[in-house]
Coordinates of C-alpha atoms and ligand atoms in Angstrom, one line a residue:
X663 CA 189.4 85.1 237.2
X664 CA 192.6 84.6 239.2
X665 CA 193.3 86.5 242.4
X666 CA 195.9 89.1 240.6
X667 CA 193.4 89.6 237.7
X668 CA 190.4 90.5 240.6
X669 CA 192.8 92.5 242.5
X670 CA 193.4 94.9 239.4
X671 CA 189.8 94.9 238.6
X672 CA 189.0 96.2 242.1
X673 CA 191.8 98.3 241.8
X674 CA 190.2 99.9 238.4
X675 CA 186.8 100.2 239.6
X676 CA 188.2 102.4 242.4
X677 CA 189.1 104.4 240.2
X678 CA 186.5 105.0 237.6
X679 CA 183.4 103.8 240.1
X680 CA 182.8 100.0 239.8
X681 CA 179.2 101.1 237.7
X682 CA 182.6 101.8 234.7
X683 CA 184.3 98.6 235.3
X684 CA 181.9 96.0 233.0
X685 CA 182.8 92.1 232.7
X686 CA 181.2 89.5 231.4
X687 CA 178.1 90.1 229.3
X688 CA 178.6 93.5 229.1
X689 CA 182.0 93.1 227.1
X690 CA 180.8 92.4 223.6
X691 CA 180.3 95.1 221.6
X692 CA 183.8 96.2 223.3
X693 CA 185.4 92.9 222.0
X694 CA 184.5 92.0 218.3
X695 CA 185.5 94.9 215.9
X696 CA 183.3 96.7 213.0
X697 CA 184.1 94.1 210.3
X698 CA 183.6 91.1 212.4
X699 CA 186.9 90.2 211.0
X700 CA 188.6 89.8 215.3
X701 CA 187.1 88.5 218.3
X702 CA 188.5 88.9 221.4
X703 CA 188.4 88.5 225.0
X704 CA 188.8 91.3 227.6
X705 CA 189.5 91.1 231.1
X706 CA 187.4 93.9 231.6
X707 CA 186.4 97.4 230.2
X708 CA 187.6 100.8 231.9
X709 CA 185.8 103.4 231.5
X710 CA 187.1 106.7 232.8
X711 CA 185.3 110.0 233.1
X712 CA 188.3 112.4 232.8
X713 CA 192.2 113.0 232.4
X714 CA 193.0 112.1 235.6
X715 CA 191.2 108.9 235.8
X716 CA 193.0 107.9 232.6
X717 CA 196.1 108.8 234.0
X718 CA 195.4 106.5 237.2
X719 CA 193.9 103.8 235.3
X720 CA 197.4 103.6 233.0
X721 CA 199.5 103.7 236.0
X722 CA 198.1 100.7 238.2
X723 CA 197.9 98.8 235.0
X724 CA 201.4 99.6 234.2
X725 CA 202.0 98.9 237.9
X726 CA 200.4 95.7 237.3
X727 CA 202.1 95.1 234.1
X728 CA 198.6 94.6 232.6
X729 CA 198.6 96.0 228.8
X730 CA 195.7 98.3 227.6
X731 CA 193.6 98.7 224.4
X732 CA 192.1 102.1 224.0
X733 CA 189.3 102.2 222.4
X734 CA 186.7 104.8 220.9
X735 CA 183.9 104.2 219.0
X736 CA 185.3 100.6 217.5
X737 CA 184.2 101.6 213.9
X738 CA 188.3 101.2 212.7
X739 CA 188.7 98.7 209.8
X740 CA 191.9 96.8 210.3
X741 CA 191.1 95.3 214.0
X742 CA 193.4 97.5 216.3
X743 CA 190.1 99.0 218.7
X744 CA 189.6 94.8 220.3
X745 CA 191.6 93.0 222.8
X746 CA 193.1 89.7 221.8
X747 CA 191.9 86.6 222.9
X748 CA 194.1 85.9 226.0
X749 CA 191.4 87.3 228.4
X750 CA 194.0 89.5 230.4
X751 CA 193.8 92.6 228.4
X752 CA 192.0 95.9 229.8
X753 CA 190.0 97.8 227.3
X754 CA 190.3 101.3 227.8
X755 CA 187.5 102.9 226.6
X756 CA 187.4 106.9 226.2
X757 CA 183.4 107.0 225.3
X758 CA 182.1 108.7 228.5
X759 CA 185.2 111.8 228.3
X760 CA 182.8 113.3 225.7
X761 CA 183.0 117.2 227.1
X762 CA 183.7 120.6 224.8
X763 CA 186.3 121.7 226.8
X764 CA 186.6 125.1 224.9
X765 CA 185.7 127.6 222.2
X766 CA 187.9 129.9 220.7
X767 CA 186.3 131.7 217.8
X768 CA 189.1 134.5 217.3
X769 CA 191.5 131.6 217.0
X770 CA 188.8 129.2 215.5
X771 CA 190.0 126.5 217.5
X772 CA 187.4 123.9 219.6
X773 CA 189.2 121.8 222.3
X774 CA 187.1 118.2 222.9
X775 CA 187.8 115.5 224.7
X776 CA 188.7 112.5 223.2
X777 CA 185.4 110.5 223.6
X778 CA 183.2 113.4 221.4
X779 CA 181.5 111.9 218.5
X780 CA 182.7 113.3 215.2
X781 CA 179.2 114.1 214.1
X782 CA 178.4 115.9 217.2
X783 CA 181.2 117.7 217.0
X784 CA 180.2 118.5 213.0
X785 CA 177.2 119.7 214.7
X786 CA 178.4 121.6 217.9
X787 CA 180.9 123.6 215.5
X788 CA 178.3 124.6 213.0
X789 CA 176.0 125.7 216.1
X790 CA 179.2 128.1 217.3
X791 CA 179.2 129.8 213.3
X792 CA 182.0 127.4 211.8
X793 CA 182.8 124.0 209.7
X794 CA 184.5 121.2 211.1
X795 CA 185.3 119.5 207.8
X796 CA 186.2 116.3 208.8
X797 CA 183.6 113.8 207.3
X798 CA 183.3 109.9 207.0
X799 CA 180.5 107.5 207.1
X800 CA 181.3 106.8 210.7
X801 CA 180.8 109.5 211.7
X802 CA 177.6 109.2 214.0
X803 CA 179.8 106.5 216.1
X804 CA 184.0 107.2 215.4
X805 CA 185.6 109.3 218.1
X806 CA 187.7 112.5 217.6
X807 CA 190.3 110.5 219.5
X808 CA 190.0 107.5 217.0
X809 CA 189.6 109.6 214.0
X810 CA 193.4 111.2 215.4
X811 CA 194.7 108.1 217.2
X812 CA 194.5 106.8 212.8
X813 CA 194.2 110.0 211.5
X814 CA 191.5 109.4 209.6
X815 CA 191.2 111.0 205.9
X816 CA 187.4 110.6 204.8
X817 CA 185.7 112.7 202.1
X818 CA 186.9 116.1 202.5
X819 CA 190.6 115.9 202.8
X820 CA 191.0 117.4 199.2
X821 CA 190.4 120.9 200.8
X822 CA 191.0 120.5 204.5
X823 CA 193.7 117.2 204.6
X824 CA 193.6 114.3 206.8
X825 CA 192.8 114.5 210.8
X826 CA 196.4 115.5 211.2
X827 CA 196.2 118.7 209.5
X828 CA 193.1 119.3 211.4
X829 CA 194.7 118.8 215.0
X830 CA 196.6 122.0 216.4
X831 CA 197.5 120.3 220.2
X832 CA 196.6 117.2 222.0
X833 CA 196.6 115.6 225.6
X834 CA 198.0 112.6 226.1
X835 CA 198.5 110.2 228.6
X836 CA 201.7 108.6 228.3
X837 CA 202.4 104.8 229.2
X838 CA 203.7 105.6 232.5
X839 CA 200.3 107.6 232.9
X840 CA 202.2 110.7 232.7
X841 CA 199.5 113.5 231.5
X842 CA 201.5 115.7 228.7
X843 CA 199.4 119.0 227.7
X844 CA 200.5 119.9 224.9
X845 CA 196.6 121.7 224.0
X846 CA 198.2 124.7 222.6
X847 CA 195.9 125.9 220.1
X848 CA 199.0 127.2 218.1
X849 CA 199.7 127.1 214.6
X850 CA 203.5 127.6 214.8
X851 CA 205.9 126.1 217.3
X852 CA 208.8 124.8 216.3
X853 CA 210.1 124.0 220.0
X854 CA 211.9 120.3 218.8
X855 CA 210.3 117.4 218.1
X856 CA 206.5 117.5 216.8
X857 CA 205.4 115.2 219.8
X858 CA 201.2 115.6 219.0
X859 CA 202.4 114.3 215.1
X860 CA 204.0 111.3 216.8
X861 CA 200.6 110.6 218.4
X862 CA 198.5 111.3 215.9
X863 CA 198.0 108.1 213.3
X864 CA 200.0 106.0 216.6
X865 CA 196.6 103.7 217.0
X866 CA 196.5 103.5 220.4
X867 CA 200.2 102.0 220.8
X868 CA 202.4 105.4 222.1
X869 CA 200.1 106.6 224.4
X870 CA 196.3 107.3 225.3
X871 CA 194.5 110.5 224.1
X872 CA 192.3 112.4 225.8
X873 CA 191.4 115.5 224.4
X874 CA 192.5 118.0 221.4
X875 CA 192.5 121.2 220.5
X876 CA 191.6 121.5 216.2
X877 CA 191.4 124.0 213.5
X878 CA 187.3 125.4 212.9
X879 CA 186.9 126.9 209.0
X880 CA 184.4 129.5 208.1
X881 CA 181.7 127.9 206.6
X882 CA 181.1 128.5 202.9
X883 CA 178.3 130.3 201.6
X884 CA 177.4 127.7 199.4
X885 CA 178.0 123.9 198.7
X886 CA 177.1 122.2 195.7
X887 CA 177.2 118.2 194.8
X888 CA 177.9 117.1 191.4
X889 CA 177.5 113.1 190.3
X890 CA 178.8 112.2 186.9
X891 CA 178.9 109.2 184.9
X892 CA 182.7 108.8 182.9
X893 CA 183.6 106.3 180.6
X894 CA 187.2 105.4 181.8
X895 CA 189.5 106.1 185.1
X896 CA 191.6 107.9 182.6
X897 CA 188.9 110.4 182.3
X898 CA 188.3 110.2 186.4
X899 CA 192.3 111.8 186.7
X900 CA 191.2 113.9 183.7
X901 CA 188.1 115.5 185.2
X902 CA 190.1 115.7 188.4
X903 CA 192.8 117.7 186.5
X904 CA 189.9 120.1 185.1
X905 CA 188.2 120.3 188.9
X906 CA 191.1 121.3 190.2
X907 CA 191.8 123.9 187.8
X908 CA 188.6 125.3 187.5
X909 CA 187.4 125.0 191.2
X910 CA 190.7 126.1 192.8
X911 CA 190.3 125.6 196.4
X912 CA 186.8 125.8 196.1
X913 CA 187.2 122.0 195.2
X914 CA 186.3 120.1 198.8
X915 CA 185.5 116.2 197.4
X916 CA 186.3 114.2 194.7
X917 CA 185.0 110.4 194.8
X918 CA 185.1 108.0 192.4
X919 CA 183.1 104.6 192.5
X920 CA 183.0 101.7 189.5
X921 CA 179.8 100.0 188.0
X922 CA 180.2 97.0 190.5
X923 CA 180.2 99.4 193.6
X924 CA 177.4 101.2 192.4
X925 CA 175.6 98.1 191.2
X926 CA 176.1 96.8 194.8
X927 CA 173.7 99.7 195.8
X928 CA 171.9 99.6 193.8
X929 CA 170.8 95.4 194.8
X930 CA 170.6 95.7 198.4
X931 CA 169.2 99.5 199.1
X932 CA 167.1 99.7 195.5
X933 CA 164.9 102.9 197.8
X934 CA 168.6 104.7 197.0
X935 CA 168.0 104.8 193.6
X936 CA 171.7 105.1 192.4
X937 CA 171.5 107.4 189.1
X938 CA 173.5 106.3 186.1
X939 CA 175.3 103.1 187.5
X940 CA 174.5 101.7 184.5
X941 CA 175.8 104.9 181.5
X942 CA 179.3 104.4 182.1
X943 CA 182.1 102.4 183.9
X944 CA 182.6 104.8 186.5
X945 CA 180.8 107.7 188.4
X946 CA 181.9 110.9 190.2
X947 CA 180.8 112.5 192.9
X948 CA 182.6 116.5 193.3
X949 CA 182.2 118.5 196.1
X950 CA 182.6 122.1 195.6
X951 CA 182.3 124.9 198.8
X952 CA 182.1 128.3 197.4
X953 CA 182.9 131.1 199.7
X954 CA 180.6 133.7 197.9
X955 CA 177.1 132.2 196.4
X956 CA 175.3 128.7 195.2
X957 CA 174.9 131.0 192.0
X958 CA 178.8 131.4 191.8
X959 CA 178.9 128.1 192.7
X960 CA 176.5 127.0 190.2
X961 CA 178.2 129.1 187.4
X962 CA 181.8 127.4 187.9
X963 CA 179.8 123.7 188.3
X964 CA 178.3 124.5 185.1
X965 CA 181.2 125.7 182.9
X966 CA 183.1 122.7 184.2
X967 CA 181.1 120.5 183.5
X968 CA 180.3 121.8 179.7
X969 CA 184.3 121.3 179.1
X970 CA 184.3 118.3 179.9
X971 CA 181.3 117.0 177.9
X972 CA 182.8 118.9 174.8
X973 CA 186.3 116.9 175.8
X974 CA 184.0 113.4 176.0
X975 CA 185.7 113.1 180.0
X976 CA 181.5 112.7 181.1
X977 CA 179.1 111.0 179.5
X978 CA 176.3 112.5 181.9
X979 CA 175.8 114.7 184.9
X980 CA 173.6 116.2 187.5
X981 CA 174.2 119.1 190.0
X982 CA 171.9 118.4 193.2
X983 CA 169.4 121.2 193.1
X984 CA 169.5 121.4 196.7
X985 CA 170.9 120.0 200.0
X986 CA 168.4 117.1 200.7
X987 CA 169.3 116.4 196.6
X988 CA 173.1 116.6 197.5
X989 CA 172.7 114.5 200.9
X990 CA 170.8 111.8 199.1
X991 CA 174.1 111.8 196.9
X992 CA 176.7 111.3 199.4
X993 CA 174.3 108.6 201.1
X994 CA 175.2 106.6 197.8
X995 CA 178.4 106.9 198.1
X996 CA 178.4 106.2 201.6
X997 CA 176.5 102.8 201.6
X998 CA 179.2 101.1 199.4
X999 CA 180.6 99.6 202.9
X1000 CA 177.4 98.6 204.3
X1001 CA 176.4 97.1 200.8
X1002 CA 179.6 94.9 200.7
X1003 CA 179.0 93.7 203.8
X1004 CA 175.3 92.8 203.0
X1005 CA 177.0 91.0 199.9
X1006 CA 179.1 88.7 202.0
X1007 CA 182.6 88.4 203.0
X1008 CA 185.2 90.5 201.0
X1009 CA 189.1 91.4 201.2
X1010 CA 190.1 95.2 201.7
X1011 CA 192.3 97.1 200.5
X1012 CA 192.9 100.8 201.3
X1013 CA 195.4 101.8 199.1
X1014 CA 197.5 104.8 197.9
X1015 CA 199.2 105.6 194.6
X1016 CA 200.3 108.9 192.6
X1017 CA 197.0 110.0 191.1
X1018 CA 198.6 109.9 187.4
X1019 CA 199.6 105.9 188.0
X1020 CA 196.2 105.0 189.2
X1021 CA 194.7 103.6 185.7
X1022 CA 197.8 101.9 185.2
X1023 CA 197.8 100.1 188.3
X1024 CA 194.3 98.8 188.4
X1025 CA 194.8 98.1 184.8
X1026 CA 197.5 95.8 186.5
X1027 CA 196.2 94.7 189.3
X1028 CA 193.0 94.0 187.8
X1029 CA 194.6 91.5 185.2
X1030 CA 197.1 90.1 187.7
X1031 CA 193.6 88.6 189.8
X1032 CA 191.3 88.3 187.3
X1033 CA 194.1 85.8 186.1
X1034 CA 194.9 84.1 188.7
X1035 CA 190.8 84.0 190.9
X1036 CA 188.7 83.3 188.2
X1037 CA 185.1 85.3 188.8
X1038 CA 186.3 87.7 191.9
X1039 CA 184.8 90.7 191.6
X1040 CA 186.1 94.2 191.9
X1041 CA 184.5 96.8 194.3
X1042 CA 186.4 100.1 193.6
X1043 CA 185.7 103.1 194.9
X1044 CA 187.5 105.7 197.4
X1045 CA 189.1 109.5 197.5
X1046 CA 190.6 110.0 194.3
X1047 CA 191.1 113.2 194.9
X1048 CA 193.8 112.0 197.4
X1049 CA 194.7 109.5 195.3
X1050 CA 193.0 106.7 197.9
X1051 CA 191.6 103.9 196.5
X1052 CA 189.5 101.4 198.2
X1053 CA 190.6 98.4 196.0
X1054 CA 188.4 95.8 197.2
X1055 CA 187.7 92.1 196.5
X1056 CA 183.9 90.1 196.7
X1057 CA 183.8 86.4 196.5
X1058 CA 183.0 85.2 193.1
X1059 CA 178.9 85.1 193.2
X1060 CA 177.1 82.3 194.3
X1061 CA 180.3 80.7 196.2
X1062 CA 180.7 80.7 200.1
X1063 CA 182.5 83.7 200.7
X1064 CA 184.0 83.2 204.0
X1065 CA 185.1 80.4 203.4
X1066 CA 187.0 82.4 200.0
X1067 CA 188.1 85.0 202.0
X1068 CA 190.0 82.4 204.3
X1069 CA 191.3 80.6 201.6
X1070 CA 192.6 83.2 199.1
X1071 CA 193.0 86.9 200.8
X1072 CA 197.1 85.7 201.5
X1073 CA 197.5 85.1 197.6
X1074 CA 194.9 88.2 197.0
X1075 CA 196.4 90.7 198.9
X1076 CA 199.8 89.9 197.9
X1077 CA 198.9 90.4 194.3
X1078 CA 197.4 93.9 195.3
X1079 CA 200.3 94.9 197.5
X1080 CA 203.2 94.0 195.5
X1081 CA 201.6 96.2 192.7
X1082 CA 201.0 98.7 195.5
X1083 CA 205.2 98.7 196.1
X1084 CA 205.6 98.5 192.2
X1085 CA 204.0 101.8 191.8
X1086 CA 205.1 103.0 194.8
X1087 CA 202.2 103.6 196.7
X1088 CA 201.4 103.0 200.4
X1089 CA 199.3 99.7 201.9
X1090 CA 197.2 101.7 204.1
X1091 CA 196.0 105.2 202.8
X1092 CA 194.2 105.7 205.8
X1093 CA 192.7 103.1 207.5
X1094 CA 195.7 102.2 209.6
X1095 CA 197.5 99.3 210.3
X1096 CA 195.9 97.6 213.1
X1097 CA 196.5 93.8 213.5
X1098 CA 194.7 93.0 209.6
X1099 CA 197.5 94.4 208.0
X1100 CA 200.7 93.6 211.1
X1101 CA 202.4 90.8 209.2
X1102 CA 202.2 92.7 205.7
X1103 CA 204.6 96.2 207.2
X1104 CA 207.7 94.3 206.8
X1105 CA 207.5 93.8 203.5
X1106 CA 206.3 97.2 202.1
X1107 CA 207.9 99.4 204.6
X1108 CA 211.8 100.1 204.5
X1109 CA 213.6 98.4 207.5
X1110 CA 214.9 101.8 208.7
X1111 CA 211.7 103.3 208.7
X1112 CA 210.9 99.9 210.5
X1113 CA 213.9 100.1 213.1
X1114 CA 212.7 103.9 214.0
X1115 CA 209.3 102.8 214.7
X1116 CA 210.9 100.7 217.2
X1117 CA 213.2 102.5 219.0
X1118 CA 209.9 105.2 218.7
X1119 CA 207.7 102.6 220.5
X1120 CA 210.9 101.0 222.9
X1121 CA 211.5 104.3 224.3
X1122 CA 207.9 105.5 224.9
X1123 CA 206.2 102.4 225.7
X1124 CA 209.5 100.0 227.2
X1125 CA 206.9 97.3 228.5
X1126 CA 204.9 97.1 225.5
X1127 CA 201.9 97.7 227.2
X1128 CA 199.6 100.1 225.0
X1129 CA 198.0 98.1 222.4
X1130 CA 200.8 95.5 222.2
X1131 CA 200.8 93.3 218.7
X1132 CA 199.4 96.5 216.7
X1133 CA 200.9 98.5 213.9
X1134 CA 204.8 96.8 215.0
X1135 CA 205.0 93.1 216.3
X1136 CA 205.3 91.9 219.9
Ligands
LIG2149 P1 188.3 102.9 217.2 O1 187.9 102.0 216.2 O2 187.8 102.7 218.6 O3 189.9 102.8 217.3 C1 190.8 102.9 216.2 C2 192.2 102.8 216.7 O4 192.5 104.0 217.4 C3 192.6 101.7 217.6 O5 193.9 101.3 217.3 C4 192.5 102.2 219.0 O6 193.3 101.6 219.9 C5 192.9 103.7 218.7 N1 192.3 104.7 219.6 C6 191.0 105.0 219.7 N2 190.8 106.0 220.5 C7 192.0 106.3 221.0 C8 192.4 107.3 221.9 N3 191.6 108.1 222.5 N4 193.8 107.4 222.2 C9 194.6 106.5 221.6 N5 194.3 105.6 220.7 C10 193.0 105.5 220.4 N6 188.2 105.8 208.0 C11 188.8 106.8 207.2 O7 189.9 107.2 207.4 N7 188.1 107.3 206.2 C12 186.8 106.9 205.9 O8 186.2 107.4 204.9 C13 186.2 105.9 206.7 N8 185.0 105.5 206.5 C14 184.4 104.6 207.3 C15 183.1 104.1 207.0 C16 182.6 103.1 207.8 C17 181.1 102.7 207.5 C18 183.3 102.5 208.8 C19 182.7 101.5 209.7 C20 184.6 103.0 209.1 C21 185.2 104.0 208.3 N9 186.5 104.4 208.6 C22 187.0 105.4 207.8 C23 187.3 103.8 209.6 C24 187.0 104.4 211.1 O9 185.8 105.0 211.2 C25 188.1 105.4 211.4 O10 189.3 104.7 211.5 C26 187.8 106.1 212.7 O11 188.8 107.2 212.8 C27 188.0 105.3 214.0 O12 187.5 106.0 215.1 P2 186.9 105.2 216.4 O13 186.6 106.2 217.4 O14 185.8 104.3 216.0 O15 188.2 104.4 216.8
LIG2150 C1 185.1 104.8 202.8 O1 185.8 105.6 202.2 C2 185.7 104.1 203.9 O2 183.9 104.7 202.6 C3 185.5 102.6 203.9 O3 187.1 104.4 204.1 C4 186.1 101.9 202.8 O4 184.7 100.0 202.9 C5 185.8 100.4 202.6 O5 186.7 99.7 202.2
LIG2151 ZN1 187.8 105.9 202.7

């Protein structure tokens, strides 16, 4: 460690206490992200216990001219939560600013800090009478601030939208450790520029958050689970169509997941016992929260579902008889991730399209690789509801799929992207940007949208210092 690198060490330890500056050993679950896809080198790990510290910590690094990596709970998928590998970046990490800083239940508001876990939070608002809808498999490790920093989307965004929607006022420090409170709790203000949309989905590279105020929802009387198996994505967007109709805004999930996906599952966590993977092309999984009974609930499941058997959109279908039924269910679905990985190496692709295009571009897209990668495999599966895909490619079997992934994900994801633009659609639904997906903006993004981000990210952040090399180029 040079002499200037120990100086702003000693400067950041008092700070935060030196027992929340770590080096060496300590740094490694800090520097490798969730996919395993980035490994990089810290010069150390800060980790503040409130606003203020933050606030110091930014400005004797921006003193210093030392850039910063915030960082939450390090589950993001694109590689934007990790230093890089020059060893003179300072993670910043929010995990220990974990307090409830406020409930309002008139205004059904909770303000949290930016460190809270998103399944605590789940928890701590259903404790207080409420539903915090936001839901992802993350969510026993993601951070409200990481979940807002990429405005995550997850499960539930039919009913409730993205993290975005779910925000009502933030507090930020800005990258001259300026602290802006802007934790209003209000659900008009039209005062000029929306500054807490500009921060939320800015991964870490406008400014630093540290707490947020967001919207609580009654919680329904009831929730009921449906899985069904469908024939065709055509039907998927079909039954969608009907759900929407017939569930109103009673309709809270709609997921859709093919026979690979499923099949995945089904090889490396058999105990999950995936039902039907094998009827039909594709399963569903609908989410319905009924605000007056599980019978009403039940009733409007039921005469659904009857329609669409008579209209051949589902070949077969169950309604979880109760919760455990309904969580076992969404653990399915949820273990699609964790079974890819199991399987090896694979390329991602969080996509976006209009929800009546979506056959027609995996029709495409499908054709367009099968062509030209003889044997890859398709894992699709994702929000359909939003019309989110997660379009994703495993190694053909039996091959080494690292060494695949290295080779082909270029070629691969240019085949998926430029059918992405073809239709439209956006290269990150929800995932983010990060560093993964850095060198592909330019060419799916206009270059005046482009040229605002800039001047956005010149004028907030003129030394390039908060998460440098993420979402825009050095
Ligand atoms: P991190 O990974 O630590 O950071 C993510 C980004 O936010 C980085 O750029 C970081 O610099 C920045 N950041 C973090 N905290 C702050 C802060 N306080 N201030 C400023 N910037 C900050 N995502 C979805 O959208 N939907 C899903 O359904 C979904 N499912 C997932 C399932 C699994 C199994 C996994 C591993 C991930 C999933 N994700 C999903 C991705 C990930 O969980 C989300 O992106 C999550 O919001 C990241 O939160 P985090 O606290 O882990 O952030
Ligand atoms: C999900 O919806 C996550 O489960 C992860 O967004 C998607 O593994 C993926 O590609
Ligand atoms: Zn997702």
């Amino acid at each position: 460690m040079s002499v200037l690198d120990s100086e702003i060490v000693a400067t950041l330890a008092a700070i935060v206490g030196a027992g929340n500056v770590l080096t060496g050993d300590d740094l490694q679950g800090y520097e490798q992200d969730w996919r395993r896809r980035a490994q990089g080198k810290a010069l150390c790990v800060v980790r503040p216990g409130s606003t203020e510290e933050v606030a110091r910590v930014v400005q004797a690094c921006a003193a210093a001219r030392v850039s910063l990596v915030p960082q939450g709970g390090n589950t993001g998928l694109v590689a934007g939560s990790v230093p890089d590998a020059s060893g003179t970046q300072v993670v910043l990490s929010l995990r220990r600013m974990a307090a409830v800083r406020a409930i309002d239940p008139q205004n059904m508001t909770i303000t949290v800090e930016a460190g809270f876990i998103l399944q605590r939070l789940q928890e701590t608002a259903d404790q207080a009478g409420f539903l915090f809808p936001l839901s992802l498999g993350a969510e026993g490790s993601c951070t409200i601030g990481g979940n807002l920093a990429t405005n995550a989307g997850g499960t539930q965004v039919v009913r409730y939208g993205n993290a975005r929607d779910l925000c009502l006022g933030l507090e930020v420090v800005t990258a001259q450790g300026e602290v802006w409170d802007g934790l209003s709790g209000l659900r008009k203000d039209n005062t000029g520029y929306d500054l807490r949309d500009l921060y939320v989905g800015s991964e870490g590279t406008l400014g630093v958050i540290t707490a947020a105020t967001l919207r609580l929802y009654p919680k329904p009387a009831a929730m009921l689970t449906a899985w069904a198996a469908v024939p065709s994505l055509e039907d998927a967007c079909s039954l969608l169509g009907m759900a929407h109709k017939h569930l109103g805004a009673s309709l809270t999930g709609f997921e859709v997941m093919n026979q690979f996906a499923l099949g995945l599952v089904d090889k490396h966590y058999p105990h999950l016992r995936v039902p039907m993977w094998q009827e039909t092309a594709w399963c569903v999984l609908i989410e319905l929260s009924d605000a007056e009974s599980e019978a009403h609930a039940r009733g409007l499941f039921e005469g659904m579902l009857e329609q669409a058997f008579e209209q051949g959109l589902v070949a077969d279908a169950i309604i979880a008889e109760n919760l455990r039924q309904a969580h076992d269910l969404w653990h399915i679905r949820e273990s699609i991730t964790l079974a890819q990985v199991e399987e090896g190496f694979n390329v991602k692709h969080d996509v976006s399209i209009p929800i009546s295009l979506i056959p027609e571009f995996v029709r495409e897209a499908d054709a367009a690789l099968a062509a030209a990668f003889e044997g890859i495999r398709f894992v699709n599966f994702g929000h359909l509801g939003d019309g989110n895909l997660h379009y994703n490619i495993q190694a053909p079997a039996g091959i080494d799929a690292k060494a695949f992934v290295a080779q082909h994900e270029e070629r691969i994801s240019a085949i998926v992207y430029d059918t992405v633009s073809k239709y439209r659609g956006s290269i990150s639904a929800e995932h983010g940007i990060g560093e993964l997906k850095l060198h592909k903006l330019p060419q799916h993004k206009s270059p005046t949208a482009l040229a605002l981000m800039r001047t956005i990210k010149g004028a907030l952040d003129p030394h390039n210092l908060l998460n440098p090399g993420r979402v825009l180029s050095a």
